[in-house]
CSV table of C-alpha atoms in Angstrom, one decimal:
chain,number,residue,atom,x,y,z
A,8,GLU,CA,-12.7,74.8,63.8
A,9,GLY,CA,-13.8,71.7,65.7
A,10,GLU,CA,-15.2,71.9,69.3
A,11,GLY,CA,-12.6,71.7,72.0
A,12,CYS,CA,-9.9,72.5,69.5
A,13,ARG,CA,-7.7,75.6,70.0
A,14,THR,CA,-4.9,77.2,68.1
A,15,VAL,CA,-1.5,77.3,69.6
A,16,PRO,CA,1.6,79.1,68.3
A,17,LEU,CA,4.8,77.2,67.5
A,18,ALA,CA,8.0,78.3,69.1
A,19,GLY,CA,10.1,77.2,66.1
A,20,HIS,CA,10.2,75.2,62.9
A,21,VAL,CA,8.8,71.7,63.2
A,22,GLY,CA,8.7,70.5,59.6
A,23,PHE,CA,5.1,69.4,58.8
A,24,ASP,CA,5.1,72.2,56.2
A,25,SER,CA,6.8,69.7,54.0
A,26,LEU,CA,3.6,67.5,53.8
A,27,PRO,CA,2.5,68.9,50.4
A,28,ASP,CA,6.0,68.0,49.0
A,29,GLN,CA,5.7,64.5,50.5
A,30,LEU,CA,2.3,64.1,48.9
A,31,VAL,CA,3.6,65.3,45.5
A,32,ASN,CA,6.6,62.9,45.7
A,33,LYS,CA,4.4,60.0,46.6
A,34,SER,CA,1.9,60.8,43.9
A,35,VAL,CA,4.6,61.1,41.3
A,36,SER,CA,6.2,57.8,42.3
A,37,GLN,CA,2.9,56.0,42.1
A,38,GLY,CA,1.8,57.6,38.9
A,39,PHE,CA,-1.7,58.7,37.8
A,40,CYS,CA,-4.5,57.3,35.9
A,41,PHE,CA,-7.1,59.0,33.7
A,42,ASN,CA,-10.0,57.5,31.8
A,43,ILE,CA,-11.7,59.2,29.0
A,44,LEU,CA,-15.0,58.0,27.3
A,45,CYS,CA,-15.5,59.3,23.8
A,46,VAL,CA,-19.2,59.2,22.8
A,47,GLY,CA,-20.3,60.2,19.3
A,48,GLU,CA,-21.4,58.9,15.9
A,49,THR,CA,-18.9,57.1,13.7
A,50,GLY,CA,-16.8,59.4,11.6
A,51,LEU,CA,-16.9,62.5,13.9
A,52,GLY,CA,-13.1,62.3,14.5
A,53,LYS,CA,-13.0,60.8,18.0
A,54,SER,CA,-9.7,58.9,17.4
A,55,THR,CA,-8.1,61.9,15.6
A,56,LEU,CA,-8.9,64.3,18.4
A,57,MET,CA,-7.4,61.9,21.0
A,58,ASP,CA,-4.2,61.6,19.0
A,59,THR,CA,-4.1,65.5,18.7
A,60,LEU,CA,-4.9,66.0,22.4
A,61,PHE,CA,-2.1,63.7,23.7
A,62,ASN,CA,0.3,64.5,20.8
A,63,THR,CA,0.8,60.9,19.9
A,64,LYS,CA,-0.6,58.2,17.6
A,65,PHE,CA,-2.8,55.7,19.4
A,66,GLU,CA,-3.2,52.5,17.4
A,67,GLY,CA,-6.7,51.5,16.3
A,68,GLU,CA,-8.7,50.5,13.3
A,69,PRO,CA,-11.3,52.9,11.9
A,70,ALA,CA,-14.8,51.7,12.7
A,71,THR,CA,-17.3,50.8,10.0
A,72,HIS,CA,-20.9,51.9,9.8
A,73,THR,CA,-22.1,48.3,9.7
A,74,GLN,CA,-22.1,47.4,13.4
A,75,PRO,CA,-25.3,45.6,14.5
A,76,GLY,CA,-25.2,47.4,17.9
A,77,VAL,CA,-23.2,49.7,20.0
A,78,GLN,CA,-19.9,48.3,21.4
A,79,LEU,CA,-17.4,49.9,23.7
A,80,ARG,CA,-13.8,49.5,22.8
A,81,SER,CA,-11.3,50.2,25.6
A,82,ASN,CA,-7.5,50.7,25.2
A,83,THR,CA,-5.0,51.5,28.0
A,84,TYR,CA,-1.7,53.3,27.3
A,85,ASP,CA,1.3,54.2,29.6
A,86,LEU,CA,2.4,57.8,28.9
A,87,GLN,CA,5.4,59.6,30.3
A,88,GLU,CA,5.9,63.4,30.4
A,89,SER,CA,9.0,64.7,32.3
A,90,ASN,CA,9.0,62.5,35.4
A,91,VAL,CA,5.2,62.0,35.6
A,92,GLY,CA,3.6,58.7,34.5
A,93,LEU,CA,0.0,58.6,33.3
A,94,LYS,CA,-2.0,55.4,32.7
A,95,LEU,CA,-4.5,56.6,30.1
A,96,THR,CA,-7.5,54.6,29.1
A,97,ILE,CA,-9.5,55.7,26.1
A,98,VAL,CA,-13.0,54.1,25.7
A,99,SER,CA,-14.7,54.6,22.4
A,100,THR,CA,-18.3,53.9,21.4
A,101,VAL,CA,-18.2,51.8,18.2
A,102,GLY,CA,-21.3,51.9,16.0
A,103,PHE,CA,-23.0,54.6,18.1
A,104,GLY,CA,-25.9,56.1,16.0
A,105,ASP,CA,-25.4,53.7,13.1
A,106,GLN,CA,-28.6,51.6,13.7
A,107,ILE,CA,-32.0,52.3,12.2
A,108,ASN,CA,-33.5,51.9,15.7
A,109,LYS,CA,-31.5,54.1,18.0
A,110,GLU,CA,-33.8,53.7,21.0
A,111,ASP,CA,-31.4,51.6,23.1
A,112,SER,CA,-28.1,53.0,21.9
A,113,TYR,CA,-27.3,54.5,25.3
A,114,LYS,CA,-27.8,51.3,27.2
A,115,PRO,CA,-24.4,49.6,26.5
A,116,ILE,CA,-22.7,52.9,27.6
A,117,VAL,CA,-24.6,53.1,30.9
A,118,GLU,CA,-23.9,49.4,31.5
A,119,PHE,CA,-20.2,49.9,30.9
A,120,ILE,CA,-19.9,52.9,33.3
A,121,ASP,CA,-21.9,51.0,35.9
A,122,ALA,CA,-19.7,47.9,35.5
A,123,GLN,CA,-16.6,50.0,36.3
A,124,PHE,CA,-18.3,51.4,39.4
A,125,GLU,CA,-19.3,47.9,40.4
A,126,ALA,CA,-15.8,46.5,40.0
A,127,TYR,CA,-14.4,49.3,42.2
A,128,LEU,CA,-17.2,48.8,44.8
A,129,GLN,CA,-16.5,45.0,44.9
A,130,GLU,CA,-12.8,45.8,45.4
A,131,GLU,CA,-13.7,48.2,48.2
A,132,LEU,CA,-15.9,45.7,50.0
A,133,LYS,CA,-13.3,43.0,50.0
A,134,ILE,CA,-11.8,42.0,53.4
A,135,ARG,CA,-8.3,42.2,51.9
A,136,ARG,CA,-8.2,45.3,49.8
A,137,VAL,CA,-5.4,46.4,47.5
A,138,LEU,CA,-6.9,49.7,46.4
A,139,HIS,CA,-3.4,51.3,46.1
A,140,THR,CA,-2.4,48.9,43.3
A,141,TYR,CA,-5.9,48.5,41.9
A,142,HIS,CA,-6.3,49.8,38.3
A,143,ASP,CA,-9.2,52.2,38.6
A,144,SER,CA,-11.2,51.9,35.4
A,145,ARG,CA,-14.0,54.4,36.4
A,146,ILE,CA,-14.7,57.0,33.7
A,147,HIS,CA,-13.4,60.4,34.7
A,148,ALA,CA,-14.5,62.4,31.7
A,149,CYS,CA,-16.9,61.9,28.9
A,150,LEU,CA,-16.3,63.9,25.7
A,151,TYR,CA,-19.6,64.0,23.9
A,152,PHE,CA,-19.1,64.6,20.2
A,153,ILE,CA,-21.9,66.6,18.6
A,154,ALA,CA,-22.3,66.5,14.8
A,155,PRO,CA,-21.7,70.0,13.3
A,156,THR,CA,-25.3,70.3,11.8
A,157,GLY,CA,-25.7,74.0,12.8
A,158,HIS,CA,-29.4,73.4,13.7
A,159,SER,CA,-30.0,71.7,17.0
A,160,LEU,CA,-29.1,68.6,19.0
A,161,LYS,CA,-30.4,65.2,17.8
A,162,SER,CA,-32.9,63.4,20.1
A,163,LEU,CA,-30.3,60.6,20.4
A,164,ASP,CA,-27.8,63.1,21.8
A,165,LEU,CA,-30.3,64.5,24.3
A,166,VAL,CA,-31.5,61.1,25.5
A,167,THR,CA,-27.9,59.8,25.9
A,168,MET,CA,-26.6,62.8,27.7
A,169,LYS,CA,-29.7,62.8,30.0
A,170,LYS,CA,-29.0,59.1,30.9
A,171,LEU,CA,-25.3,59.7,31.5
A,172,ASP,CA,-25.2,63.1,33.4
A,173,SER,CA,-25.6,61.5,36.8
A,174,LYS,CA,-22.9,58.9,36.2
A,175,VAL,CA,-20.1,60.8,34.5
A,176,ASN,CA,-18.6,64.3,33.9
A,177,ILE,CA,-19.9,65.3,30.5
A,178,ILE,CA,-18.0,67.8,28.4
A,179,PRO,CA,-19.9,68.5,25.2
A,180,ILE,CA,-17.8,69.3,22.1
A,181,ILE,CA,-18.8,70.2,18.6
A,182,ALA,CA,-16.7,67.9,16.3
A,183,LYS,CA,-15.3,69.0,13.0
A,184,SER,CA,-16.4,72.5,13.7
A,185,ASP,CA,-14.6,73.8,10.5
A,186,ALA,CA,-17.7,72.4,8.7
A,187,ILE,CA,-19.8,75.4,9.7
A,188,SER,CA,-19.3,79.2,9.5
A,189,LYS,CA,-18.4,81.3,12.5
A,190,SER,CA,-21.8,83.0,12.8
A,191,GLU,CA,-23.5,79.7,12.5
A,192,LEU,CA,-21.2,78.2,15.1
A,193,THR,CA,-22.1,81.0,17.6
A,194,LYS,CA,-25.8,80.4,17.1
A,195,PHE,CA,-25.3,76.6,17.3
A,196,LYS,CA,-23.5,76.9,20.7
A,197,ILE,CA,-26.3,79.1,22.1
A,198,LYS,CA,-28.9,76.6,20.7
A,199,ILE,CA,-27.1,73.6,22.2
A,200,THR,CA,-26.8,75.3,25.6
A,201,SER,CA,-30.5,76.3,25.8
A,202,GLU,CA,-31.6,72.8,24.7
A,203,LEU,CA,-29.4,71.2,27.4
A,204,VAL,CA,-30.8,73.6,30.1
A,205,SER,CA,-34.4,73.1,29.0
A,206,ASN,CA,-34.0,69.3,29.0
A,207,GLY,CA,-32.4,69.3,32.4
A,208,VAL,CA,-29.1,67.8,31.2
A,209,GLN,CA,-26.3,68.5,33.8
A,210,ILE,CA,-23.0,68.9,32.0
A,211,TYR,CA,-19.7,69.2,33.9
A,212,GLN,CA,-19.0,72.8,35.1
A,213,PHE,CA,-15.3,73.7,35.5
A,214,PRO,CA,-14.9,74.5,39.3
A,215,THR,CA,-14.8,78.1,40.4
A,216,ASP,CA,-14.3,77.6,44.1
A,217,ASP,CA,-10.5,77.5,43.9
A,218,GLU,CA,-9.2,81.1,43.6
A,219,SER,CA,-6.2,80.1,41.5
A,220,VAL,CA,-8.4,78.8,38.7
A,221,ALA,CA,-11.7,80.5,39.4
A,222,GLU,CA,-11.3,83.2,36.7
A,223,ILE,CA,-10.1,81.0,33.8
A,224,ASN,CA,-12.7,78.3,34.7
A,225,GLY,CA,-15.5,80.8,34.9
A,226,THR,CA,-14.6,82.2,31.5
A,227,MET,CA,-14.3,78.7,30.0
A,228,ASN,CA,-17.7,77.6,31.3
A,229,ALA,CA,-19.2,80.4,29.1
A,230,HIS,CA,-17.4,78.9,26.0
A,231,LEU,CA,-19.0,75.4,26.4
A,232,PRO,CA,-19.6,73.5,24.2
A,233,PHE,CA,-16.1,73.7,22.7
A,234,ALA,CA,-15.9,73.7,18.9
A,235,VAL,CA,-12.9,71.6,18.1
A,236,ILE,CA,-10.8,70.4,15.1
A,237,GLY,CA,-8.4,67.5,15.3
A,238,SER,CA,-5.4,66.9,13.0
A,239,THR,CA,-2.1,65.0,13.3
A,240,GLU,CA,-0.8,66.5,10.1
A,241,GLU,CA,1.9,69.2,10.5
A,242,LEU,CA,2.2,72.0,8.0
A,243,LYS,CA,4.7,74.8,7.8
A,244,ILE,CA,3.0,78.1,8.6
A,245,GLY,CA,5.4,81.0,8.6
A,246,ASN,CA,8.6,79.7,10.1
A,247,LYS,CA,6.8,77.1,12.4
A,248,MET,CA,5.5,73.6,11.9
A,249,MET,CA,2.0,73.5,13.2
A,250,LYS,CA,-0.9,71.0,13.4
A,251,ALA,CA,-3.3,72.1,10.8
A,252,ARG,CA,-5.8,71.0,8.1
A,253,GLN,CA,-5.1,72.1,4.5
A,254,TYR,CA,-8.1,73.0,2.4
A,255,PRO,CA,-8.3,74.4,-1.2
A,256,TRP,CA,-9.4,77.7,0.3
A,257,GLY,CA,-6.9,77.9,3.1
A,258,THR,CA,-5.5,76.4,6.2
A,259,VAL,CA,-7.2,75.7,9.6
A,260,GLN,CA,-4.8,75.8,12.5
A,261,VAL,CA,-5.7,73.4,15.3
A,262,GLU,CA,-3.9,75.4,18.0
A,263,ASN,CA,-5.0,78.8,16.8
A,264,GLU,CA,-7.8,80.0,19.2
A,265,ALA,CA,-9.2,82.2,16.4
A,266,HIS,CA,-9.9,79.1,14.4
A,267,CYS,CA,-11.2,76.7,17.0
A,268,ASP,CA,-11.5,75.9,20.8
A,269,PHE,CA,-9.0,73.0,20.7
A,270,VAL,CA,-6.5,74.8,23.0
A,271,LYS,CA,-9.3,75.7,25.4
A,272,LEU,CA,-10.3,72.0,25.6
A,273,ARG,CA,-6.8,70.8,26.2
A,274,GLU,CA,-6.2,73.5,28.8
A,275,MET,CA,-9.4,72.6,30.7
A,276,LEU,CA,-9.3,68.8,30.3
A,277,ILE,CA,-5.6,68.1,30.9
A,278,ARG,CA,-3.7,71.1,32.2
A,279,VAL,CA,-6.2,72.7,34.7
A,280,ASN,CA,-9.0,70.3,35.8
A,281,MET,CA,-7.8,66.8,35.3
A,282,GLU,CA,-7.5,66.2,39.1
A,283,ASP,CA,-10.9,67.8,39.7
A,284,LEU,CA,-12.5,65.4,37.1
A,285,ARG,CA,-10.9,62.5,38.9
A,286,GLU,CA,-12.1,63.8,42.3
A,287,GLN,CA,-15.7,64.6,41.0
A,288,THR,CA,-15.9,61.0,39.7
A,289,HIS,CA,-15.0,59.6,43.1
A,290,THR,CA,-16.9,62.0,45.4
A,291,ARG,CA,-20.0,62.6,43.3
A,292,HIS,CA,-20.8,60.0,40.7
A,293,TYR,CA,-19.2,56.9,42.4
A,294,GLU,CA,-20.6,57.9,45.8
A,295,LEU,CA,-24.1,58.2,44.3
A,296,TYR,CA,-23.7,54.7,42.7
A,297,ARG,CA,-22.3,53.2,45.9
A,298,ARG,CA,-25.1,54.8,48.1
A,299,CYS,CA,-27.9,53.5,45.8
A,300,LYS,CA,-26.2,50.0,45.6
A,301,LEU,CA,-25.8,49.7,49.4
A,302,GLU,CA,-29.4,51.0,50.0
A,303,GLU,CA,-30.6,48.4,47.5
A,304,MET,CA,-28.8,45.8,49.6
A,305,GLY,CA,-30.6,47.0,52.7
A,306,PHE,CA,-27.8,49.0,54.4
A,307,LYS,CA,-28.7,52.3,56.1
A,308,ASP,CA,-26.9,54.9,58.2
A,309,THR,CA,-29.9,55.4,60.5
A,310,ASP,CA,-32.7,53.2,61.9
A,311,PRO,CA,-36.4,54.2,61.5
A,312,ASP,CA,-36.1,56.5,64.6
A,313,SER,CA,-33.2,58.4,62.8
A,314,LYS,CA,-30.6,57.0,65.3
A,315,PRO,CA,-27.2,56.0,64.0
A,316,PHE,CA,-27.2,52.5,62.7
A,317,SER,CA,-23.8,50.7,62.4
A,318,LEU,CA,-22.9,48.3,59.6
A,319,GLN,CA,-22.7,45.5,62.2
A,320,GLU,CA,-26.3,46.1,63.3
A,321,THR,CA,-27.5,46.3,59.7
A,322,TYR,CA,-25.7,43.1,58.9
A,323,GLU,CA,-27.3,41.4,62.0
A,324,ALA,CA,-30.7,42.7,61.1
A,325,LYS,CA,-30.3,41.6,57.5
A,326,ARG,CA,-29.0,38.2,58.6
A,327,ASN,CA,-31.9,37.7,61.0
A,328,GLU,CA,-34.3,38.8,58.3
A,329,PHE,CA,-32.7,36.4,55.8
A,330,LEU,CA,-32.8,33.5,58.4
A,331,GLY,CA,-36.5,34.3,59.1
A,332,GLU,CA,-37.3,34.3,55.4
A,333,LEU,CA,-35.4,31.0,55.0
A,334,GLN,CA,-37.3,29.4,57.8
A,335,LYS,CA,-40.6,30.7,56.4
A,336,LYS,CA,-39.7,29.3,53.0
A,337,GLU,CA,-38.6,26.0,54.6
A,338,GLU,CA,-42.0,25.8,56.4
A,339,GLU,CA,-43.8,26.6,53.2
A,340,MET,CA,-41.9,24.0,51.3
A,341,ARG,CA,-42.6,21.4,54.0
A,342,GLN,CA,-46.3,22.3,54.0
A,343,MET,CA,-46.3,22.1,50.2
A,344,PHE,CA,-44.5,18.7,50.4
A,345,VAL,CA,-47.1,17.3,52.9
A,346,GLN,CA,-49.9,18.7,50.8
A,347,ARG,CA,-48.4,17.1,47.6
A,348,VAL,CA,-48.0,13.7,49.5
A,349,LYS,CA,-51.6,13.9,50.7
A,350,GLU,CA,-52.8,14.7,47.2
A,351,LYS,CA,-50.8,11.8,45.7
A,352,GLU,CA,-52.1,9.4,48.4
A,353,ALA,CA,-55.7,10.5,47.6
A,354,GLU,CA,-55.0,10.0,43.9
A,355,LEU,CA,-53.6,6.5,44.5
A,356,LYS,CA,-56.5,5.6,46.7
A,357,GLU,CA,-58.9,6.8,44.0
A,358,ALA,CA,-57.0,4.8,41.4
A,359,GLU,CA,-57.1,1.7,43.7
A,360,LYS,CA,-60.8,2.1,44.3
A,361,GLU,CA,-61.4,2.3,40.5
A,362,LEU,CA,-59.3,-0.8,40.0
A,363,HIS,CA,-61.3,-2.7,42.6
A,364,GLU,CA,-64.6,-1.6,41.1
A,365,LYS,CA,-63.3,-2.6,37.7
A,366,PHE,CA,-62.2,-6.0,39.0
A,367,ASP,CA,-65.5,-6.6,40.8
A,368,CYS,CA,-67.3,-5.7,37.6
A,369,LEU,CA,-65.2,-8.1,35.5
A,370,LYS,CA,-65.6,-10.8,38.1
A,371,LYS,CA,-69.4,-10.4,38.1
A,372,LEU,CA,-69.4,-10.4,34.3
A,373,HIS,CA,-67.3,-13.6,34.3
A,374,GLN,CA,-69.7,-15.3,36.8
A,375,ASP,CA,-72.7,-14.3,34.6
A,376,GLU,CA,-71.0,-15.7,31.5
A,377,LYS,CA,-70.1,-18.9,33.4
A,378,LYS,CA,-73.6,-19.3,34.6
A,379,LYS,CA,-75.0,-18.8,31.1
A,380,LEU,CA,-72.5,-21.4,29.7
A,381,GLU,CA,-73.5,-23.8,32.5
A,382,ASP,CA,-77.2,-23.3,31.7
A,383,LYS,CA,-76.6,-23.8,28.0
A,384,LYS,CA,-74.6,-26.9,28.8
A,385,LYS,CA,-77.3,-28.3,31.0
A,386,SER,CA,-80.0,-27.6,28.3
A,387,LEU,CA,-77.7,-29.3,25.7
A,388,ASP,CA,-77.2,-32.3,28.0
A,389,ASP,CA,-81.0,-32.5,28.5
A,390,GLU,CA,-81.5,-32.4,24.8
A,391,VAL,CA,-78.9,-35.1,24.2
A,392,ASN,CA,-80.5,-37.3,26.9
A,393,ALA,CA,-84.0,-36.8,25.4
A,394,PHE,CA,-82.7,-37.6,22.0
A,395,LYS,CA,-81.0,-40.8,23.3
A,396,GLN,CA,-84.3,-41.9,25.0
A,397,ARG,CA,-86.2,-41.2,21.8
A,398,LYS,CA,-83.6,-43.2,19.8
A,399,THR,CA,-83.8,-46.1,22.2
A,400,ALA,CA,-87.6,-46.1,22.1
A,401,ALA,CA,-87.6,-46.0,18.3
A,402,GLU,CA,-85.1,-48.9,18.1
A,403,LEU,CA,-87.2,-50.9,20.5
A,404,LEU,CA,-90.3,-50.4,18.5
A,405,GLN,CA,-88.5,-51.3,15.4
A,406,SER,CA,-87.2,-54.6,16.9
A,407,GLN,CA,-90.7,-55.4,18.2
A,408,GLY,CA,-92.2,-54.8,14.8
A,409,SER,CA,-89.7,-57.0,13.0
A,410,GLN,CA,-90.3,-59.8,15.5
A,411,ALA,CA,-94.0,-59.7,15.0
A,412,GLY,CA,-93.6,-59.7,11.2
A,413,GLY,CA,-91.3,-62.8,11.4
A,414,SER,CA,-93.8,-64.9,13.5
A,415,GLN,CA,-96.7,-64.2,11.1
A,416,THR,CA,-94.7,-65.3,8.1
A,417,LEU,CA,-93.8,-68.6,9.9
A,418,LYS,CA,-97.5,-69.1,10.7
A,419,ARG,CA,-98.5,-68.7,7.1
A,420,ASP,CA,-95.8,-71.1,5.9
A,421,LYS,CA,-97.1,-73.8,8.3
A,422,GLU,CA,-100.7,-73.3,7.1
A,423,LYS,CA,-99.6,-73.7,3.5
A,424,LYS,CA,-97.8,-77.0,4.2
A,425,LYS,CA,-100.9,-78.5,5.8
């Protein structure tokens, strides 16, 4: 009892003893939802078992063994029993265990479970929430189908269950258990249980804290993993029509507890612990995901001095931290920009200097060439002038010579005449 709270007697009938009835009526009018994940290799009878469990025929094509990777196929159905409505979602792992490299087979399953948690968290964090009408797609139970080898668990099964045990309620079941003998089955169950314990795999334990179901749940916990058989075929046994499998050597009755644990599974999963599975998903697995996610985002319940720390304070602290980081980044970018501008300026100045040097070099080269040409022209002019002078002198000599020759001839002619 809380502090400062005391018990007082009632003088007469008040009526709040009808609260459970009100709760039941409200729940029935709203309906329920339940989501099952079936994990197991192709061909282990996952679809058949679902049809048998819910006494109906869910549509769905049989999966092939040629899938390139693991895919999750989700189907939602509306079921009605008496006046109770159930929105049932069955998620099946298509292609699980069919690849040569099975190393990452668990990843799509983990991602799918986390995606459902994330969708619920996003809805929860909205300012305007509509959780009462929100279709909760979080996985409430994971039926893990184990192949009836009779030896031990495959490493794929151990790795996958280890990755899933903190995210979902795992109920291990031995599929097609009529494939191995009764003595082999008992040994196989013991072997599976010891392997799960030694590898630290936490499977879902039926709750024993409620007195009304403590005895049956305690007994059923000892029967895990359940060895099941599924069949939608009805055969006449005695005077009754029963779900069974007909073999050349005899008949296996699905609902006969001496033949298999199907009735135990149905009892535990649907008739006794369905609400606990839903509750465990919300209070344990989802809470763990939510806590990790909010801590990742920087939200805490206490400050470094272990004093209570409100969401508003956390938000303010994160906002200031973000603004500080933004300012720091802005300053860094400004500095980087200034540095880049300076570098570019230096580059341009260097390029300009190089161009000037190149220009001066070319100018000097041009001047040298010009001077050479002028010198050459001057020497040519000098040569031409000298040649002209020589030519004039030669012509002068020639004319003088011819004149002298002419006067001599004249002189001789005169002397002859005399």
